mmCIF file of C-alpha atoms and ligand atoms in Angstrom:
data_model
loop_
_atom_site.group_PDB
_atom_site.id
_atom_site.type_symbol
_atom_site.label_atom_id
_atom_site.label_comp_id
_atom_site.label_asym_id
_atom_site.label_seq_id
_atom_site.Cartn_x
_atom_site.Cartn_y
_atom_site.Cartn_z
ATOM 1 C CA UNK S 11 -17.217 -3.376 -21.002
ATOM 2 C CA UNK S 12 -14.726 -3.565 -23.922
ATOM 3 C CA UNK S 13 -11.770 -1.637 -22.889
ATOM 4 C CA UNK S 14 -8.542 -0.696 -25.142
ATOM 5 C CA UNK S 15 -5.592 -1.685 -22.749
ATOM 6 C CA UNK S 16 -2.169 -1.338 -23.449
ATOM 7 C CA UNK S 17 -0.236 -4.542 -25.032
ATOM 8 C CA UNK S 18 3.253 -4.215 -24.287
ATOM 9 C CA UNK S 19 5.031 -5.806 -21.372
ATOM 10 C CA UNK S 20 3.936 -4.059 -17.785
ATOM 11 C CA UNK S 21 4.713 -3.821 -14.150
ATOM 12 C CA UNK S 22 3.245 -6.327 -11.642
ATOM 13 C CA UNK S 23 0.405 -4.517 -10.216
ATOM 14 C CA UNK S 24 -0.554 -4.556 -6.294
ATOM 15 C CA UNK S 25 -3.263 -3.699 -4.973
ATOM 16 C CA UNK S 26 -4.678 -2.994 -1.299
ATOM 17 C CA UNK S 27 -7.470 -0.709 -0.091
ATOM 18 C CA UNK S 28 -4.767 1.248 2.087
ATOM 19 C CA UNK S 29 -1.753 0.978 3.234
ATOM 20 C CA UNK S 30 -1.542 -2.634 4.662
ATOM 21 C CA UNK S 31 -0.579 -4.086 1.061
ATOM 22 C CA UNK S 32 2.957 -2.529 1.697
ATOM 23 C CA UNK S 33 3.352 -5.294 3.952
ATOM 24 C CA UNK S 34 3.092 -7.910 1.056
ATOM 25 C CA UNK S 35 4.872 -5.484 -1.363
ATOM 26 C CA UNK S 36 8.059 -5.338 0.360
ATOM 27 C CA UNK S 37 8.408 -9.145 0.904
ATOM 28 C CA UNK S 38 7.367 -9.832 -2.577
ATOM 29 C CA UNK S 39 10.154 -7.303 -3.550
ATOM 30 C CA UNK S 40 12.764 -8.841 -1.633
ATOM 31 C CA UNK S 41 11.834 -12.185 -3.091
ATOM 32 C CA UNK S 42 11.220 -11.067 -6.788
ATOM 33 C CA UNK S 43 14.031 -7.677 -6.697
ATOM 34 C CA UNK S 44 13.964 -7.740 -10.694
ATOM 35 C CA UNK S 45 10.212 -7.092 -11.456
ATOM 36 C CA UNK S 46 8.892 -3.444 -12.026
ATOM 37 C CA UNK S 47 5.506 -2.917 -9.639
ATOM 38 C CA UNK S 48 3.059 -0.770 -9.426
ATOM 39 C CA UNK S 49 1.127 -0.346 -6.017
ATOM 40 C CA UNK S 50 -2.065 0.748 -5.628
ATOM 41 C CA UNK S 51 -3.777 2.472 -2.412
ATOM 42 C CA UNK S 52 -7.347 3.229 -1.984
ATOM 43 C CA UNK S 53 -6.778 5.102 0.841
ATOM 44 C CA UNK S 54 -9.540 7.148 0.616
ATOM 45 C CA UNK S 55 -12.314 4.592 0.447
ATOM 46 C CA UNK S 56 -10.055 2.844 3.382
ATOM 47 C CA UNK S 57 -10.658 0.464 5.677
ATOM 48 C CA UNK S 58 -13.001 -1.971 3.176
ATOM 49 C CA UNK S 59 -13.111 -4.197 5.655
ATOM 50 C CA UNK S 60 -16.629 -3.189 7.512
ATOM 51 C CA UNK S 61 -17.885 -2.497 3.745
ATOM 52 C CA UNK S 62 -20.873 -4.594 2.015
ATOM 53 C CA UNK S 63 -20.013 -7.512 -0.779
ATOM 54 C CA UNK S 64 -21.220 -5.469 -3.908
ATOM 55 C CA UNK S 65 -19.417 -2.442 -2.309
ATOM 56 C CA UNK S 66 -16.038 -4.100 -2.207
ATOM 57 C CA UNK S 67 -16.693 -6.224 -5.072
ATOM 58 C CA UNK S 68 -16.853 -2.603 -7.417
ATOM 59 C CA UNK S 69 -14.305 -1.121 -5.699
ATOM 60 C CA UNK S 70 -11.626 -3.995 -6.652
ATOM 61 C CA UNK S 71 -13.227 -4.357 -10.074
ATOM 62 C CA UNK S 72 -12.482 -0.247 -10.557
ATOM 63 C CA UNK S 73 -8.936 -0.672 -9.195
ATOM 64 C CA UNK S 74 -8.104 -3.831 -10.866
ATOM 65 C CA UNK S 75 -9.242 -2.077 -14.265
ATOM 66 C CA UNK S 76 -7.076 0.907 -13.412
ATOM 67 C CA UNK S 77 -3.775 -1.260 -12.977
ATOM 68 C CA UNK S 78 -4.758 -2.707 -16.570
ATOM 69 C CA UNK S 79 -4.761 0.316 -17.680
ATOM 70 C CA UNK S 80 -1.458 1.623 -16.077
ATOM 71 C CA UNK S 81 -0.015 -1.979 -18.458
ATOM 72 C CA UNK S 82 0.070 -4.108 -15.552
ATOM 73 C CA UNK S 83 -0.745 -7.915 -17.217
ATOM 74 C CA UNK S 84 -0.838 -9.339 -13.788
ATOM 75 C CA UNK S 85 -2.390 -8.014 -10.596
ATOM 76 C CA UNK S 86 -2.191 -9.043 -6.627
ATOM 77 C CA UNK S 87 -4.572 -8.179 -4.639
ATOM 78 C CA UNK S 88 -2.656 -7.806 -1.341
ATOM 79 C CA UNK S 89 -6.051 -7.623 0.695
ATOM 80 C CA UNK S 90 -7.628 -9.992 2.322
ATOM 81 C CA UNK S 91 -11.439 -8.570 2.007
ATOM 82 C CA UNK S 92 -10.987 -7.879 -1.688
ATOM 83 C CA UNK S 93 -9.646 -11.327 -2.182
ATOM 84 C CA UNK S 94 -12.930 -13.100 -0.185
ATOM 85 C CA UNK S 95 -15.338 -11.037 -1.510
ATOM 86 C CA UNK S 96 -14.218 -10.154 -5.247
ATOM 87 C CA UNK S 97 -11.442 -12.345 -6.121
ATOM 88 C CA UNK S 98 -13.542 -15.134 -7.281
ATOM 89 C CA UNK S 99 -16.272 -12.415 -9.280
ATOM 90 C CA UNK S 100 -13.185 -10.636 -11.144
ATOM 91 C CA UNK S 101 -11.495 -14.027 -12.531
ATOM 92 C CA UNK S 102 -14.858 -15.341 -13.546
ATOM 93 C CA UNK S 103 -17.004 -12.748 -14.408
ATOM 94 C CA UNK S 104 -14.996 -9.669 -15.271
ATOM 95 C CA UNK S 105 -11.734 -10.853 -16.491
ATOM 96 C CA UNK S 106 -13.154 -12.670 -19.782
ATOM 97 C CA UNK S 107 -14.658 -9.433 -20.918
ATOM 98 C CA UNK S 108 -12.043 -7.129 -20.028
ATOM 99 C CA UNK S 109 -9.053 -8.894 -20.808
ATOM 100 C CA UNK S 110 -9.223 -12.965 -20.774
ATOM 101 C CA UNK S 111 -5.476 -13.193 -20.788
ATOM 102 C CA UNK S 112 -4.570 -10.839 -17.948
ATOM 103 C CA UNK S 113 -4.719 -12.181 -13.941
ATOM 104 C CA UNK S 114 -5.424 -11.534 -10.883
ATOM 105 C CA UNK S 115 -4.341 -13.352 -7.638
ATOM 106 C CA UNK S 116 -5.090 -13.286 -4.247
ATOM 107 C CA UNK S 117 -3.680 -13.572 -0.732
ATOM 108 C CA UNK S 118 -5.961 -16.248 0.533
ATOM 109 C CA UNK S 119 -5.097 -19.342 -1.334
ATOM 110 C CA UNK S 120 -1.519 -18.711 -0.762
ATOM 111 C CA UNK S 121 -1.851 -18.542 3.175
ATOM 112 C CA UNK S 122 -3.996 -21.459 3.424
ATOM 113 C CA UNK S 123 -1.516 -23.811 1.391
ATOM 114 C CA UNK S 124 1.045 -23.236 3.939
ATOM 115 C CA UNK S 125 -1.217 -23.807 7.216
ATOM 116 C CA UNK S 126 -1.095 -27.414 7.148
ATOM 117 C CA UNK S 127 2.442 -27.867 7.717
ATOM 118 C CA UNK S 128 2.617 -25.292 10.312
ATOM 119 C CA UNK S 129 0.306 -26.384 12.689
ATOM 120 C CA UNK S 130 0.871 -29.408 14.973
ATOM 121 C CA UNK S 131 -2.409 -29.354 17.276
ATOM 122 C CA UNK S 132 -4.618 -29.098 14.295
ATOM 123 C CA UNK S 133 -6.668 -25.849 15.614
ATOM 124 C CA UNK S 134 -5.886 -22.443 13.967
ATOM 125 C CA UNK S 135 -7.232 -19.190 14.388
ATOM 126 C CA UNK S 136 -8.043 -16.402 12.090
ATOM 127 C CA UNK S 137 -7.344 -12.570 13.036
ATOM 128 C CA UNK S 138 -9.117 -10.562 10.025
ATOM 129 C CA UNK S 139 -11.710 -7.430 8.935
ATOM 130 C CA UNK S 140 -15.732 -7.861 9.883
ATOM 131 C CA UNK S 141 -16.126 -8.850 5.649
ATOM 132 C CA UNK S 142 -13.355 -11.272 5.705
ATOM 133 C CA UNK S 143 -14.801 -13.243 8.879
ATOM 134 C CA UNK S 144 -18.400 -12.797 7.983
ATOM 135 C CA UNK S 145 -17.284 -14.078 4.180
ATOM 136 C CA UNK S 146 -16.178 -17.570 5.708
ATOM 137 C CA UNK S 147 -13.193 -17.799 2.943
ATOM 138 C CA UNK S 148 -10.490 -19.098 5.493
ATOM 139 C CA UNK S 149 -12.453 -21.975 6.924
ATOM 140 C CA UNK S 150 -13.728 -22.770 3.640
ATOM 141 C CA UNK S 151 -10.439 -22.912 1.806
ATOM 142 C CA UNK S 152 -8.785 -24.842 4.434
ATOM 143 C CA UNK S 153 -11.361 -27.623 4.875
ATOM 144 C CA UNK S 154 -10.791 -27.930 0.857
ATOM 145 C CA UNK S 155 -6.706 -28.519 1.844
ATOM 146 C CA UNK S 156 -7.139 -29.965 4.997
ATOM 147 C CA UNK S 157 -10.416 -31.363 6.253
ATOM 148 C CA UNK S 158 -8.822 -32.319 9.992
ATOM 149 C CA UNK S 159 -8.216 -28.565 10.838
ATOM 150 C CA UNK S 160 -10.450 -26.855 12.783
ATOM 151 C CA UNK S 161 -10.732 -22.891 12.307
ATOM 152 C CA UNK S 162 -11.775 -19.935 14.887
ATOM 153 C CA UNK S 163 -12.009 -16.946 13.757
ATOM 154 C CA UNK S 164 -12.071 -13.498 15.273
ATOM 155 C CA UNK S 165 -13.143 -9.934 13.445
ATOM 156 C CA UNK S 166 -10.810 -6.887 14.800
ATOM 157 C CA UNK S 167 -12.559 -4.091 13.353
ATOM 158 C CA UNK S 168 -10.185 -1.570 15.194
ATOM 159 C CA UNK S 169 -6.612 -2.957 14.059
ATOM 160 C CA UNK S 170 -6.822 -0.973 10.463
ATOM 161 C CA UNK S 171 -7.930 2.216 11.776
ATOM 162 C CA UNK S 172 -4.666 2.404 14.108
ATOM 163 C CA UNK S 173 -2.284 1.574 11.329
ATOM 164 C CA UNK S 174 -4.085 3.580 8.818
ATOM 165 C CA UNK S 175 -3.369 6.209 11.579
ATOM 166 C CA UNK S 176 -0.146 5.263 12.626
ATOM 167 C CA UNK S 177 -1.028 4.183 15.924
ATOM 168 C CA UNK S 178 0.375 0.525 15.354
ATOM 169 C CA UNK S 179 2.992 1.183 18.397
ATOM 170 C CA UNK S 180 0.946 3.521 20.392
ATOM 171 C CA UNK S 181 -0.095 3.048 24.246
ATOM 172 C CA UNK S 182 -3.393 3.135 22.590
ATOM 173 C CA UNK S 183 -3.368 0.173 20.510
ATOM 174 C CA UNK S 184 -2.659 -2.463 23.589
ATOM 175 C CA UNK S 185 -5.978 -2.499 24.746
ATOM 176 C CA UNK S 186 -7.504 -3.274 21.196
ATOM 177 C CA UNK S 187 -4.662 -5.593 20.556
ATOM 178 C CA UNK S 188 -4.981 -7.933 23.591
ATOM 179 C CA UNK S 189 -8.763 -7.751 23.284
ATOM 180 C CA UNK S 190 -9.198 -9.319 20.207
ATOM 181 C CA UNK S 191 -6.317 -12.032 20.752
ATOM 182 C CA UNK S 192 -7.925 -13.150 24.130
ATOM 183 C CA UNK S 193 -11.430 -13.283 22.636
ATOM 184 C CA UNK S 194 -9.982 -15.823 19.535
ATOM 185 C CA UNK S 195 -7.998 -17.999 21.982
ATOM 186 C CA UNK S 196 -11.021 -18.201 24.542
ATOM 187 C CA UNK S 197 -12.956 -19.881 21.969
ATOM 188 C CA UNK S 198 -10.372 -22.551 21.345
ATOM 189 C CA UNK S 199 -7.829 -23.489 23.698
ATOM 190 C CA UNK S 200 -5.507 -25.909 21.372
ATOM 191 C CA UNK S 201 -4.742 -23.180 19.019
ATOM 192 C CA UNK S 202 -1.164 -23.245 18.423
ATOM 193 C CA UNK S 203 -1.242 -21.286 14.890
ATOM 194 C CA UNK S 204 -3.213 -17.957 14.183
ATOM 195 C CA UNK S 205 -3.158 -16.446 10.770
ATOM 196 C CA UNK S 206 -2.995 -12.669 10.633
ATOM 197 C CA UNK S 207 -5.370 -12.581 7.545
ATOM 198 C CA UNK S 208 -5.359 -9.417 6.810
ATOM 199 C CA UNK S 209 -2.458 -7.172 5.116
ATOM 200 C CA UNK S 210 -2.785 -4.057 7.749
ATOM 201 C CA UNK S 211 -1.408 -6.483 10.566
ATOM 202 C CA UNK S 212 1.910 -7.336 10.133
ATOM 203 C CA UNK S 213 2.460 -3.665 11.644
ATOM 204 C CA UNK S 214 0.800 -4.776 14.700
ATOM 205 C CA UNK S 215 3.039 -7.350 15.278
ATOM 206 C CA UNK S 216 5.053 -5.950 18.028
ATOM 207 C CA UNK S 217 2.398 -5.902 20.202
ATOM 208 C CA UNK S 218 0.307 -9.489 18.721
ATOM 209 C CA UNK S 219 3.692 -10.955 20.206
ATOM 210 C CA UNK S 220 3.226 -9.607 23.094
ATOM 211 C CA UNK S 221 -0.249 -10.566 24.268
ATOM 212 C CA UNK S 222 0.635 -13.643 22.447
ATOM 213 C CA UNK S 223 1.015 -17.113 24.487
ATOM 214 C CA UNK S 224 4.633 -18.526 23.581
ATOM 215 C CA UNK S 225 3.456 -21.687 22.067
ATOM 216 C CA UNK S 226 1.135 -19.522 19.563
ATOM 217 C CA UNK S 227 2.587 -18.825 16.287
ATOM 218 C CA UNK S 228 1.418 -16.084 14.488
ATOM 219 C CA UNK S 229 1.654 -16.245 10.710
ATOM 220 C CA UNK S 230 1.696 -12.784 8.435
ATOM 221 C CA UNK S 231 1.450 -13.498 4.906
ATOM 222 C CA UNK S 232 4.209 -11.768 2.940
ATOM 223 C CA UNK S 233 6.614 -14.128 2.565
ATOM 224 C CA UNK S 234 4.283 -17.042 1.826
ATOM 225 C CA UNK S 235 2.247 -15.146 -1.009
ATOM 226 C CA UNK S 236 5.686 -13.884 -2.247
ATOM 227 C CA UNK S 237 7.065 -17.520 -2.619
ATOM 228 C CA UNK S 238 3.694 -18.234 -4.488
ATOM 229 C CA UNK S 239 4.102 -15.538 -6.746
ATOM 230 C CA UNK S 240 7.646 -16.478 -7.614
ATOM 231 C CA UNK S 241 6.473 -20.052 -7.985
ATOM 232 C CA UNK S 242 3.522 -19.077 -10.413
ATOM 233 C CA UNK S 243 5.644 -16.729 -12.406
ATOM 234 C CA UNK S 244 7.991 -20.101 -12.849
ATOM 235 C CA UNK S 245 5.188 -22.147 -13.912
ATOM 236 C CA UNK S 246 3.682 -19.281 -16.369
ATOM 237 C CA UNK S 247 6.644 -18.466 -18.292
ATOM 238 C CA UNK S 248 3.860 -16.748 -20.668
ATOM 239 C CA UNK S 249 2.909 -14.182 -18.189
ATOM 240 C CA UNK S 250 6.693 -13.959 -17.074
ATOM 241 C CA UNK S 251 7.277 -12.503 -20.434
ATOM 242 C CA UNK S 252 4.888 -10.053 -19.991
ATOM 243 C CA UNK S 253 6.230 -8.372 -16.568
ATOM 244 C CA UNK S 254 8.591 -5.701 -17.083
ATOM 245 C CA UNK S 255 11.899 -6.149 -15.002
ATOM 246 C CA UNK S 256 13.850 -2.823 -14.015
ATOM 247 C CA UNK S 257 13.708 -3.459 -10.500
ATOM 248 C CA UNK S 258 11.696 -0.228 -10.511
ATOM 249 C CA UNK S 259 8.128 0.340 -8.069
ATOM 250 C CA UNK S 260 5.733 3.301 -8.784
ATOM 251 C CA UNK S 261 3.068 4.348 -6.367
ATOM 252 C CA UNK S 262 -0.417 5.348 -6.482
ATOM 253 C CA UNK S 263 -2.649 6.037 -4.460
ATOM 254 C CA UNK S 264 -6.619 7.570 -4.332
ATOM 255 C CA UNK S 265 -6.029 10.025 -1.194
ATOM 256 C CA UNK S 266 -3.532 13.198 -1.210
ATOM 257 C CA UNK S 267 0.030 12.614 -2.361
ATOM 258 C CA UNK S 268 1.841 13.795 0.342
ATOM 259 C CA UNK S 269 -0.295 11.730 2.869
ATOM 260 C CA UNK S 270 0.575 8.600 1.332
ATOM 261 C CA UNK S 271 4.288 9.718 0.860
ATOM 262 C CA UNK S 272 4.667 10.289 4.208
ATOM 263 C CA UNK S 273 2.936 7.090 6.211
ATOM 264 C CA UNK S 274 4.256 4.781 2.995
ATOM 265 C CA UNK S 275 7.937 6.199 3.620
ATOM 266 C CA UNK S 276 7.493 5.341 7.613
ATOM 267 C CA UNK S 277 6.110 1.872 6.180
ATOM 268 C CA UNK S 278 8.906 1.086 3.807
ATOM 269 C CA UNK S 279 11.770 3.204 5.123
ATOM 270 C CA UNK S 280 12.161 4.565 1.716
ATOM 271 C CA UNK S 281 11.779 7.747 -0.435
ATOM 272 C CA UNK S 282 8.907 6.975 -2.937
ATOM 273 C CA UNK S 283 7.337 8.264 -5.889
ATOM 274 C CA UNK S 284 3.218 8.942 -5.719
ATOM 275 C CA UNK S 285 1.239 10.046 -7.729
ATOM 276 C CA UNK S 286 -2.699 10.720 -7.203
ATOM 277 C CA UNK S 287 -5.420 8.520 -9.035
ATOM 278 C CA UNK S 288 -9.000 8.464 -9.464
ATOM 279 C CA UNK S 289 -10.499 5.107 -9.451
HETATM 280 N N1 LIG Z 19 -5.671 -4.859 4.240
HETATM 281 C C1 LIG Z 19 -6.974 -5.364 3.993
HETATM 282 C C2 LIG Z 19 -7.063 -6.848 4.228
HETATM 283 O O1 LIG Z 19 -6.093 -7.544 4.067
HETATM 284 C C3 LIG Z 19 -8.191 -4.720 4.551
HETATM 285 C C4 LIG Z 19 -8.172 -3.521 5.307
HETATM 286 C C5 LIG Z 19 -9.467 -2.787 5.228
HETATM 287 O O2 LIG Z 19 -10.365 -3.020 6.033
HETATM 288 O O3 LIG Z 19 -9.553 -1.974 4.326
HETATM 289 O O4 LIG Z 19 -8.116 -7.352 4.531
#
């Protein structure tokens, strides 16, 4: 597919299948205030994370190409399950064809880079979607890093559909919470480290604190994909050029406006601008 996208200088794109993305936005922005973003929502096609490979794999590709076509040069995806199960596709398959000097980055490689400093016990746990688990990425990318480690994960199929319907701090969302943290730690006992791998968490934290053992760390992602971001932009002073800096962020999103306006603003205690897009 040869498509005609626009040349000159663009926002940053971001790109989650719902809300949970927000999570990485925001610490991205506070680390990176002078870039111009886009974000990008598929909340109606939300949560991805009980969906096959091919199906996430052409959702991504159809967002991805929409950002491009918005003039974004560079694209994040800020979701776990679109990052193990299209990530790798996109950059090898896709992005010669559509555009071989545009990017896309994910969340994974970023979190796993970190994990070896953090932990001192040398078991970690994973907390992420069904397709995330099932796809293997985390162990696999941290054996590549750090061979020594040893990895447990845990699926939570339940955590996205509270936040997606802000239920994050409900009475409801203990049960759920504490049932999936007790099932990861009963199948390793030394974990001291647990990476929330998917973006939707981070609003569950609260409560992961709470059912959390004190000498268990848990590790959201935003800040540590937001320091890799800054640090690739440094080392690609090519694609640097090409982001647009205005400090500005523009929101889309695949469900009704005012749906996403309201839950985002609750998210980001901010005002935004949305606007509706088909993918
Ligand atoms: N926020 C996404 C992630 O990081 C997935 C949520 C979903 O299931 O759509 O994996």
């Amino acid at each position: 597919m040869m498509l005609q996208l626009p040349s000159a200088p663009g926002p940053i794109g971001v790109f989650d299948s719902g809300y949970g993305g927000l999570t990485i936005l925001s610490k991205i922005r506070e680390c990176l205030p002078q870039y111009d973003y886009i974000y990008l929502g598929d909340n109606a096609r939300s949560p991805y994370g009980t969906r096959s490979f091919e199906i996430v794999y052409e959702f991504t590709l159809q967002a991805v190409t929409k950002l491009f076509e918005l003039g974004c040069h560079l694209v994040i995806l800020a979701c776990n399950t679109a990052s193990a199960k299209a990530l790798r596709s996109i950059q090898m398959n896709d992005l010669p064809t559509l555009d071989a000097q545009r990017r896309v980055l994910g969340v994974i490689r970023p979190t796993v880079e970190c994990i070896g400093n953090i932990t001192h016990s040398r078991h970690i746990g994973v907390l992420a979607t069904a397709g995330t688990i099932k796809s293997e990425s985390y162990p696999l990318e941290i054996h590549k890093l750090f061979p020594d480690i040893q990895v447990n994960g845990e699926a939570c199929p339940l955590w996205v559909p509270l936040v997606e319907n802000n239920e994050a701090q409900g009475d409801g969302a203990d049960y759920f919470v504490r049932k999936y943290i007790d099932e990861l730690l009963a199948k390793d006992r030394q974990i001291d480290t647990i990476i929330l791998g998917c973006t939707h968490y981070p609003l569950l934290l609260p409560k992961i604190r709470q059912y959390l053992p004190a000498h268990v760390t848990p590790i959201p992602q935003g800040e540590l994909v937001a320091e890799s971001l800054k640090d690739y932009l440094h080392r690609h002073p090519e694609m640097d050029a090409k982001c647009t800096k205005q400090g500005q962020c523009t929101y889309y999103t695949t469900e009704a406006e005012e749906k996403f306006r309201e839950s985002a603003s609750a998210f980001l205690n901010e005002e935004i601008r949305v606007s509706r897009v088909e993918l």
